[in-house]
PDB file of C-alpha atoms in Angstrom:
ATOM      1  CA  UNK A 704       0.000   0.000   0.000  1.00 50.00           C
ATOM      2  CA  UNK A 705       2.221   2.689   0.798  1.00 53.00           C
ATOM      3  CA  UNK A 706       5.789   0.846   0.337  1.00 59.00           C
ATOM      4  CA  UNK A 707       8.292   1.282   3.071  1.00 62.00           C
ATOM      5  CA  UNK A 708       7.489   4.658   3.690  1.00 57.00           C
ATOM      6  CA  UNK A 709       4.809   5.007   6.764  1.00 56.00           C
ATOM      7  CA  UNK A 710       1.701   6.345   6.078  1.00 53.00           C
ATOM      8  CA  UNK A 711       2.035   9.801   8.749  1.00 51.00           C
ATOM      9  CA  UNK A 712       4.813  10.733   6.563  1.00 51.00           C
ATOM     10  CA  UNK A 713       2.648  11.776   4.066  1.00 68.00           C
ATOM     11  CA  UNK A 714       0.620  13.447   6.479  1.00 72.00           C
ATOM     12  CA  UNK A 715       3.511  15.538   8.097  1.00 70.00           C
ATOM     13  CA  UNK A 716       4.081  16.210   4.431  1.00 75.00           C
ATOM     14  CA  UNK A 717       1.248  17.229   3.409  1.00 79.00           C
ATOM     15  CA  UNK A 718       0.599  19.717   6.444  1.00 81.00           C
ATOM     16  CA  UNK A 719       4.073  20.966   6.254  1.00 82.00           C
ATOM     17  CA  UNK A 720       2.991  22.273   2.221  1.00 84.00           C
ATOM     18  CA  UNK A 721      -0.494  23.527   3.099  1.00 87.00           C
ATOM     19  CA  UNK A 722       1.591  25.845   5.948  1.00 87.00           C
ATOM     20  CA  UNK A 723       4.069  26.637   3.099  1.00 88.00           C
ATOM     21  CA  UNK A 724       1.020  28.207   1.182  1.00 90.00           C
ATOM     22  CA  UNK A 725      -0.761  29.815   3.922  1.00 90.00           C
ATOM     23  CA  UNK A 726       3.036  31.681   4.586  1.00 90.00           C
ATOM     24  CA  UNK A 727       2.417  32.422   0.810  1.00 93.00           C
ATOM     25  CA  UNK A 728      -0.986  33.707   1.243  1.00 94.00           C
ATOM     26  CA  UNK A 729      -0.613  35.958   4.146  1.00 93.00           C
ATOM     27  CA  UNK A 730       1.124  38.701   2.581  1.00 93.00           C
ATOM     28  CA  UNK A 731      -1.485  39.135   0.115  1.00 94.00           C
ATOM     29  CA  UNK A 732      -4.305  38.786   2.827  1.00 93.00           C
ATOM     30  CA  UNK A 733      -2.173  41.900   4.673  1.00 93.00           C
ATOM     31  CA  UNK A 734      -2.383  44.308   1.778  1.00 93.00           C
ATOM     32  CA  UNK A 735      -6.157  43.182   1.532  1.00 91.00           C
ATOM     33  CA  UNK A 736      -6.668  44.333   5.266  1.00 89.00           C
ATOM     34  CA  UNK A 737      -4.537  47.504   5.368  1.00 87.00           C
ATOM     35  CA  UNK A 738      -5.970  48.848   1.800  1.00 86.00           C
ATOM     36  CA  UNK A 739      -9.662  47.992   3.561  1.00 82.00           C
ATOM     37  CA  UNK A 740      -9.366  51.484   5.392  1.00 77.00           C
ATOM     38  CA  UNK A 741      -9.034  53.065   2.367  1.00 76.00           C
ATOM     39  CA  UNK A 742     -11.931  51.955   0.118  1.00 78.00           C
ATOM     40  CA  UNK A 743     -14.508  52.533   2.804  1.00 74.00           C
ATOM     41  CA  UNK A 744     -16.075  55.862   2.436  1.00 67.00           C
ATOM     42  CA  UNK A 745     -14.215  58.877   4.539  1.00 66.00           C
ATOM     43  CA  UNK A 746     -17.797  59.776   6.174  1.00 66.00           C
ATOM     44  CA  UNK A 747     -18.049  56.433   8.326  1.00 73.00           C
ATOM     45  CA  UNK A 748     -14.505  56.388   9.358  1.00 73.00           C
ATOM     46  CA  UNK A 749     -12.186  58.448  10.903  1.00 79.00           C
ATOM     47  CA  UNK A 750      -8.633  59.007  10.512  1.00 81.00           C
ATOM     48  CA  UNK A 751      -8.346  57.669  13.967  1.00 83.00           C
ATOM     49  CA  UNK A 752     -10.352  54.423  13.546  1.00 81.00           C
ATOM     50  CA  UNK A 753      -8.321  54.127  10.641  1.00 81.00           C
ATOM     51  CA  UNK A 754      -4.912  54.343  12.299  1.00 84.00           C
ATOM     52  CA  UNK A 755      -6.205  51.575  15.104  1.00 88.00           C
ATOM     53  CA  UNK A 756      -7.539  49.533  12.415  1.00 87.00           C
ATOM     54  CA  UNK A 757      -4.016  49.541  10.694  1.00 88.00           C
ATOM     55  CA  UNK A 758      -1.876  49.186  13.810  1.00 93.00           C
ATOM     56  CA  UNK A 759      -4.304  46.461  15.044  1.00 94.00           C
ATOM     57  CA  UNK A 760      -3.989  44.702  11.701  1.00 93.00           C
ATOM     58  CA  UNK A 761      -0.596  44.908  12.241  1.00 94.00           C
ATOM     59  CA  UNK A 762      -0.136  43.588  15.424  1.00 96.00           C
ATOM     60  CA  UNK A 763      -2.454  40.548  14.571  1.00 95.00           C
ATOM     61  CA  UNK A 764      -0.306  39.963  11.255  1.00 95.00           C
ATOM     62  CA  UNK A 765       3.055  39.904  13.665  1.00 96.00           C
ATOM     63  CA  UNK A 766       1.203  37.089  15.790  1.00 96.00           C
ATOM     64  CA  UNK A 767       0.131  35.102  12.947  1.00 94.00           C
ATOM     65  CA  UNK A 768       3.156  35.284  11.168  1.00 94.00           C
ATOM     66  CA  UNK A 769       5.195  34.427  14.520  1.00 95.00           C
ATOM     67  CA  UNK A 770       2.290  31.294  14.910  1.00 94.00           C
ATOM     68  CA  UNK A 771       2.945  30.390  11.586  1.00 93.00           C
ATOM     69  CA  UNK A 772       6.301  30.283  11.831  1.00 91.00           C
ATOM     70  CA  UNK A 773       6.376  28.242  14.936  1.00 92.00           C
ATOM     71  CA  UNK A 774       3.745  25.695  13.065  1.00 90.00           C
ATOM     72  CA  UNK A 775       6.386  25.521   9.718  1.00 88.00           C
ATOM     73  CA  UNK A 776       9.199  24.758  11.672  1.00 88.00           C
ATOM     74  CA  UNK A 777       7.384  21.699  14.237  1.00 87.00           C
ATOM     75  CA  UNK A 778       5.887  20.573  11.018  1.00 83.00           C
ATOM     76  CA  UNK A 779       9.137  20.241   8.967  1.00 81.00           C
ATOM     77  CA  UNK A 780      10.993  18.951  12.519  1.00 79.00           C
ATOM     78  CA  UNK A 781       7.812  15.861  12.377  1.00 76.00           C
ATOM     79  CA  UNK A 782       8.329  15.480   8.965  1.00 72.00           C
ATOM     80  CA  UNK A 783      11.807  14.837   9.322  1.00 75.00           C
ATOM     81  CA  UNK A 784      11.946  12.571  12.323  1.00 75.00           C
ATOM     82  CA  UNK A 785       9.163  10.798  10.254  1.00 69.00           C
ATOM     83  CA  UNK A 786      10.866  10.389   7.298  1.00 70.00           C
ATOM     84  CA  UNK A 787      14.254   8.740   9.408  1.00 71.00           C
ATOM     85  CA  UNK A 788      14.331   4.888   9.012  1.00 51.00           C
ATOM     86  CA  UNK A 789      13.585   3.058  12.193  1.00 59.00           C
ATOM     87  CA  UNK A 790      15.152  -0.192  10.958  1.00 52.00           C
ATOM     88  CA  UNK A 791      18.587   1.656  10.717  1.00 48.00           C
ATOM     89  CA  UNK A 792      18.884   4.486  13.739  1.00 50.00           C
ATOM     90  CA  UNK A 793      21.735   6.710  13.101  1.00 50.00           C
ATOM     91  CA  UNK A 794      25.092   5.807  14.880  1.00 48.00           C
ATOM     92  CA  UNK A 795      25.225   7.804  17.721  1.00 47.00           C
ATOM     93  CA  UNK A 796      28.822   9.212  18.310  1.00 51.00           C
ATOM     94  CA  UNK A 797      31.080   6.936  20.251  1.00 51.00           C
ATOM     95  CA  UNK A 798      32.441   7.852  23.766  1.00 51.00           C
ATOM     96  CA  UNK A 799      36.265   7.823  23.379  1.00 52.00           C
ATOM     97  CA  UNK A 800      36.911   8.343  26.647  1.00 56.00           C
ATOM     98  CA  UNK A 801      35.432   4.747  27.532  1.00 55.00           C
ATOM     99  CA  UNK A 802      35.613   3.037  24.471  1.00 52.00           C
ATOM    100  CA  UNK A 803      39.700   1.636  24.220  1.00 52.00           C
ATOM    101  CA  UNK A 804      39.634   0.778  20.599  1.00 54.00           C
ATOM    102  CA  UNK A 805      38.348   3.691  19.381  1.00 50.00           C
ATOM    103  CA  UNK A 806      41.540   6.302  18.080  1.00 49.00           C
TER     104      UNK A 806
END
């Protein structure tokens, strides 16, 4: 069925991509939300709601971008681990100190 790769691997894959375009996404969803200001109509909003509208906007597109970021990185870190063959663990590094053969 899937070969000898497991089948969360595609998973972990698959999530890891759909972040990747969200990431790609949220710039153009930013210039959506800071241009909104400026096509409504002057008369029902101020130049003040205006500025907290943009500095909120940008305060929520640091935290998303910071969440993001956090979710691309645990994502790619599964996806790895995931994609490491269990049959053959890497060789962990050999203590020299106790090991007499080793040069």
């Amino acid at each position: 069925m899937t070969g000898d790769r497991p089948l969360f691997l595609e998973r972990a894959s698959f999530r890891r991509r759909r972040l990747g375009d969200a990431a790609r996404v949220l710039p153009v969803l930013a210039m959506l939300l800071m241009l909104l200001p400026v096509w409504w109509s002057p008369v029902s909003l101020s130049y003040a709601a205006g500025a907290v509208w943009i500095f909120g906007t940008w305060a929520v597109l640091i935290v998303a971008v910071w969440l993001l970021h956090r979710a691309l990185l645990r994502s790619e870190a599964a996806t790895l681990r995931a994609s490491q063959d269990p049959l053959h663990p890497a060789e962990a590094p050999r203590d020299r100190t106790r090991d007499p053969d080793a040069v």
